Short mmCIF file of C-alpha atoms in Angstrom, two decimals:
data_model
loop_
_atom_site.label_atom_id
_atom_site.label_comp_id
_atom_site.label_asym_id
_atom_site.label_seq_id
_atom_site.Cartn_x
_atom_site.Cartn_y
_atom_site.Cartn_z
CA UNK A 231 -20.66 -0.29 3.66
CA UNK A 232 -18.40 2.54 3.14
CA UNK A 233 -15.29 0.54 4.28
CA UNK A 234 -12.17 2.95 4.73
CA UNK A 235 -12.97 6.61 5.45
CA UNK A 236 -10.44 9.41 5.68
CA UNK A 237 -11.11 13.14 6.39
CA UNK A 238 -9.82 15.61 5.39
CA UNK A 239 -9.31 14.74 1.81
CA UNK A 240 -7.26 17.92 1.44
CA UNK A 241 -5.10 20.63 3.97
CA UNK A 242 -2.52 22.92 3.76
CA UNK A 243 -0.45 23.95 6.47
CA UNK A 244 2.02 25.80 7.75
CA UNK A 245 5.30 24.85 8.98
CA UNK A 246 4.80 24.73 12.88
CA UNK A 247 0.77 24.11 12.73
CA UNK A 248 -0.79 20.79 13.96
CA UNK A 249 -3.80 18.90 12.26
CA UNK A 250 -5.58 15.48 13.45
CA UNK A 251 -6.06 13.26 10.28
CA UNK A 252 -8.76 10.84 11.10
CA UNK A 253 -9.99 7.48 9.65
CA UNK A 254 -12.52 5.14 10.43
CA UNK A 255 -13.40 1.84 9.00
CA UNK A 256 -16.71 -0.28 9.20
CA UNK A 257 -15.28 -4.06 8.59
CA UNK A 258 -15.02 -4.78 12.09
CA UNK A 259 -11.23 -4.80 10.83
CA UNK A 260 -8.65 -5.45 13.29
CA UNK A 261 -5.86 -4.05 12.56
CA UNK A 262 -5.45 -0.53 11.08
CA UNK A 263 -2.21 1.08 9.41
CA UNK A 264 -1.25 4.72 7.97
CA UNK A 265 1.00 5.33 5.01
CA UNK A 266 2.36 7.95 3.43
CA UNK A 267 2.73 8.25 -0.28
CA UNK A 268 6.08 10.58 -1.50
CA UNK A 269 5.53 11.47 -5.74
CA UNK A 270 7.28 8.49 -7.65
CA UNK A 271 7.42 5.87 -4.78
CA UNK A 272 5.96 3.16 -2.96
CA UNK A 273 3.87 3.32 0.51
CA UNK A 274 5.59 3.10 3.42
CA UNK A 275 3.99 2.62 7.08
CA UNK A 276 3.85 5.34 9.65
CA UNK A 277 2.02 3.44 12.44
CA UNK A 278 0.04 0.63 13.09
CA UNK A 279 -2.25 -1.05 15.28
CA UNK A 280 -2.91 -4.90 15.36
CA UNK A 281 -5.97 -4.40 17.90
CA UNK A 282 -8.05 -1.76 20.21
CA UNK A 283 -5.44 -0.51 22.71
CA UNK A 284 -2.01 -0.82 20.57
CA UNK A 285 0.16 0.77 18.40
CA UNK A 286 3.42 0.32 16.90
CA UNK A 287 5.95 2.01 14.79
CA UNK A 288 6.46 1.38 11.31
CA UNK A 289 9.16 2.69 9.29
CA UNK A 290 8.71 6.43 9.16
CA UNK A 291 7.28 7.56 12.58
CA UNK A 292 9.13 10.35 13.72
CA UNK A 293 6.99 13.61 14.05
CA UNK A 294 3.74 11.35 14.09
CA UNK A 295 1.64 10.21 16.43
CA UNK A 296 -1.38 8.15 16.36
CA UNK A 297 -4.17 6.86 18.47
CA UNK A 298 -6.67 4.17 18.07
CA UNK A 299 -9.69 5.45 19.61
CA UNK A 300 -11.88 2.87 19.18
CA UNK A 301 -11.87 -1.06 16.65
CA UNK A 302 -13.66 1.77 14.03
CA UNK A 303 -11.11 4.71 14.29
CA UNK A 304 -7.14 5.39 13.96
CA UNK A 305 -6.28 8.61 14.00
CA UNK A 306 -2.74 10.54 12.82
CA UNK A 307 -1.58 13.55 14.84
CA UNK A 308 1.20 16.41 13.21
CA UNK A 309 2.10 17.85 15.87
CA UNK A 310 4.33 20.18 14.62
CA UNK A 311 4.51 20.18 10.96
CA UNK A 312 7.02 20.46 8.56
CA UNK A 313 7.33 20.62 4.87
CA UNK A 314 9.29 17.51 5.01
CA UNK A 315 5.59 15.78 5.58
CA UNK A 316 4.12 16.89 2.74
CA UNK A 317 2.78 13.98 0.94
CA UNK A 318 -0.22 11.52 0.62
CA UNK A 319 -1.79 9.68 3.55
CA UNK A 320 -3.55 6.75 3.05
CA UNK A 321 -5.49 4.66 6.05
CA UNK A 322 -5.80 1.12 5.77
CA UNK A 323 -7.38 -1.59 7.83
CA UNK A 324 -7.50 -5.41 7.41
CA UNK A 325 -8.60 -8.26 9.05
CA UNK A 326 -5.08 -10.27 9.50
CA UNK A 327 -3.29 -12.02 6.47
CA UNK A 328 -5.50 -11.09 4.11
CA UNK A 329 -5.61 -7.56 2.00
CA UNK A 330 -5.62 -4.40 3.45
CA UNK A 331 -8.18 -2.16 2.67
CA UNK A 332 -7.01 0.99 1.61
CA UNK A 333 -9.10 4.89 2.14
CA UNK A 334 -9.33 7.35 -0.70
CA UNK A 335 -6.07 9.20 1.09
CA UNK A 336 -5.12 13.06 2.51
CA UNK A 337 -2.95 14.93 0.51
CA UNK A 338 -1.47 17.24 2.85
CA UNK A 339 0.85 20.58 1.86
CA UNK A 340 3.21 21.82 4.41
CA UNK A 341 4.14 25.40 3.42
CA UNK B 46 16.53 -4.15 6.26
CA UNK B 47 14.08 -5.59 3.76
CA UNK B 48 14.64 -4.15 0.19
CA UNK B 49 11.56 -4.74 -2.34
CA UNK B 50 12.60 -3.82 -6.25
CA UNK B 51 10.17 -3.88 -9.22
CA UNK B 52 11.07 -3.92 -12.42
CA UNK B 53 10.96 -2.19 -15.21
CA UNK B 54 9.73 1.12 -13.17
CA UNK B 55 8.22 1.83 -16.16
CA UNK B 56 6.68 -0.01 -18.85
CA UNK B 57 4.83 1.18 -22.08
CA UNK B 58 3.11 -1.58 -23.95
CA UNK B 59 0.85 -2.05 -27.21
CA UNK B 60 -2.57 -3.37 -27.33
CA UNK B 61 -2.46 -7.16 -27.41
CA UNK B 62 1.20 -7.89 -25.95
CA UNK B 63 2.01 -10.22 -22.92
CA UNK B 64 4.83 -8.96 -20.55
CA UNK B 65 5.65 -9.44 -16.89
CA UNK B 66 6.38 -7.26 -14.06
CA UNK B 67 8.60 -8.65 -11.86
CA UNK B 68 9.64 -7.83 -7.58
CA UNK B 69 12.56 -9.51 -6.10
CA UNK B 70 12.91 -8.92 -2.16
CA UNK B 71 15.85 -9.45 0.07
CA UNK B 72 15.11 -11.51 2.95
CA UNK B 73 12.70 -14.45 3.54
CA UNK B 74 8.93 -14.20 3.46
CA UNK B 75 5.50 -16.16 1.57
CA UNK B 76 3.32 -13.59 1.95
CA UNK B 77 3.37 -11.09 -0.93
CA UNK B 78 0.52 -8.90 -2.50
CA UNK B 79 0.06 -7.23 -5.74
CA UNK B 80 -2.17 -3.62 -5.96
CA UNK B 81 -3.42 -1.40 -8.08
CA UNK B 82 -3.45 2.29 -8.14
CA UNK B 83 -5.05 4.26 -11.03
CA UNK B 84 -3.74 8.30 -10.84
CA UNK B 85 -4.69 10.69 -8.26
CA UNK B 86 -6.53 7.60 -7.01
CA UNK B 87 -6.26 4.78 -3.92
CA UNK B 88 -4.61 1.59 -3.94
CA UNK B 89 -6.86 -1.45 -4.63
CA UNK B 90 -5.87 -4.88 -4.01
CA UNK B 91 -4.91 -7.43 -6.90
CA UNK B 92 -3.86 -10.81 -5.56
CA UNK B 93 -2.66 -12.29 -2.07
CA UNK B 94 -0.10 -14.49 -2.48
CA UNK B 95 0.36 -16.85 1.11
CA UNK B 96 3.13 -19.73 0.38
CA UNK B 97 5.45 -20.92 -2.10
CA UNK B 98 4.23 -21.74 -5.56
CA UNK B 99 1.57 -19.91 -5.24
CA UNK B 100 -0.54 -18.29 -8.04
CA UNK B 101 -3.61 -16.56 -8.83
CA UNK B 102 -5.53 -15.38 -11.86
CA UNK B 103 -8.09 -12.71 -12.79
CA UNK B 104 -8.95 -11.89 -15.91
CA UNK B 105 -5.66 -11.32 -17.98
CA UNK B 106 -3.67 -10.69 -14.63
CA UNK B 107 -1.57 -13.78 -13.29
CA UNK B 108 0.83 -13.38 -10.59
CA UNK B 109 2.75 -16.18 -8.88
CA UNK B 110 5.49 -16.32 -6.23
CA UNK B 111 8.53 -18.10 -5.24
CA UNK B 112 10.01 -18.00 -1.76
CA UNK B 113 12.62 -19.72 -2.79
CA UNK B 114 13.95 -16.79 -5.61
CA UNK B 115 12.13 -14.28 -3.30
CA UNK B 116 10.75 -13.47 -6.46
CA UNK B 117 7.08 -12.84 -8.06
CA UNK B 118 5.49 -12.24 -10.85
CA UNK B 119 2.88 -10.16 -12.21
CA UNK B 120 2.00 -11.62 -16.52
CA UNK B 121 -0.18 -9.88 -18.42
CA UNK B 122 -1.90 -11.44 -21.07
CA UNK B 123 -3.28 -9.63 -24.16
CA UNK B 124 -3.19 -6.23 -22.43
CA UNK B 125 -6.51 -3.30 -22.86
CA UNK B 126 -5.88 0.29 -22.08
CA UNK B 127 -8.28 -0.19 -19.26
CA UNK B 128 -5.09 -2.17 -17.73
CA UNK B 129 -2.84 1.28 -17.92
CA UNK B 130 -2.02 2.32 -13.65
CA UNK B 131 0.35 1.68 -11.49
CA UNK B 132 1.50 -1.65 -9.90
CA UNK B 133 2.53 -2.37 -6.71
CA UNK B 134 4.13 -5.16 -5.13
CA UNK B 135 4.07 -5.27 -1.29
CA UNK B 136 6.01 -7.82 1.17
CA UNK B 137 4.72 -8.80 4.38
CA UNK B 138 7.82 -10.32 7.13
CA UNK B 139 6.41 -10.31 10.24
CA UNK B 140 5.43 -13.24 12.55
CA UNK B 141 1.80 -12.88 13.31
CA UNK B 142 -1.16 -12.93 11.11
CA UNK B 143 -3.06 -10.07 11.69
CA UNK B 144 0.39 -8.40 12.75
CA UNK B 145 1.37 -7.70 8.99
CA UNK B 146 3.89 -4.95 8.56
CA UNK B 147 4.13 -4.41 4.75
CA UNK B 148 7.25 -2.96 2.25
CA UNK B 149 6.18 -1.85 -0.37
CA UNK B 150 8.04 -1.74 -4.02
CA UNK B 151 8.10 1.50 -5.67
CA UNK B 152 5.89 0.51 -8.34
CA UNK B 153 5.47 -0.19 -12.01
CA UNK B 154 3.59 2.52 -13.92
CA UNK B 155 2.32 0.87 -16.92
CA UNK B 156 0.81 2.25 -19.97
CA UNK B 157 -1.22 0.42 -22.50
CA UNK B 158 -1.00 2.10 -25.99
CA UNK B 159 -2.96 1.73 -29.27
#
């Protein structure tokens, strides 16, 4: 099992550009969930998605959007980025009250 | 809005030494988890705490929560270097299981020294 998969690991942008960050997971997981990671502070959640077919906001969404193709895959969308979003993004899935599963992260530069 | 605070932020200890990390949060829930995250690294999960009173143990890690104090606890006993990372406490308030929505603390970086 490779559990939490995230690609790119790395990308630099520019200010303007778009990227797709995509994660898949191979728990049969339920729900999935992205993060970001600022230096010197805790996770907080982007988006999530309790099951196939839904999403919902988390605490920082603006400027993101996600879509859960697939139980396997949750992707993030940039559509227009901005140095304001550089940071780490982690993927996470779990199977409902128990621990979330966390990928090996994106860090992402906005330049 | 939920607030989740650690303390200390930052915590250098000696070989050998118990302490305790502690995360208060400001409304009610009894779900709380602790995590791990060694530099440069992902976060990997510690302990799931579900209801009041209670506590788990691995190896010279015990953490413990009260609903009541919206408080838990994260004691280490006898600390190694292999211990030295980053600790993260992480409240869960919403309704449904498989639902969970977690805040996380900003973390405890911890360093175990000779």
């Amino acid at each position: 099992n490779a559990g939490v998969t995230q690609t790119p690991k790395f990308q630099v942008l520019k200010t303007g550009q778009s990227m797709t960050l995509q994660c898949a997971q191979d728990m049969n997981h339920n729900s999935m969930y992205w993060y970001r990671q600022d230096p010197g502070m805790g996770l907080r959640l982007i988006y999530y998605s309790a099951s196939e077919g839904t999403t919902d906001k988390g605490e920082v969404p603006n400027g993101y959007n996600v879509s859960r193709l697939n139980k396997r895959e949750f992707s993030l969308r940039l559509e227009s980025a901005a140095p304001s979003q550089t940071s780490v993004y982690f993927c996470a899935s779990s199977s409902g009250a128990t621990r979330q599963y966390f990928g090996p992260g994106t860090r992402l530069t906005v330049t | 809005e939920l607030k989740v605070e650690q303390n200390p932020l930052f915590l250098s200890m000696q070989e050998g030494k118990n302490y305790t990390i502690y995360c208060n949060y400001s409304t009610t829930s009894d779900r709380l988890y602790w995590y791990r995250q060694d530099p440069g690294k992902s976060l990997e999960s510690l302990f799931v705490l579900l209801s009041n009173g209670a506590v788990k143990q691995e190896g010279r890690l015990m953490a413990s929560l009260d609903t009541k104090a919206r408080l838990s606890t994260l004691h280490i006993t006898a600390a190694v270097h292999d211990l030295s990372a980053t600790y993260f406490c992480a409240v869960d308030i919403s309704l449904n299981f498989g639902n969970e929505k977690l805040t996380f603390g900003t973390g405890t970086r911890l360093t175990i020294i000779p």
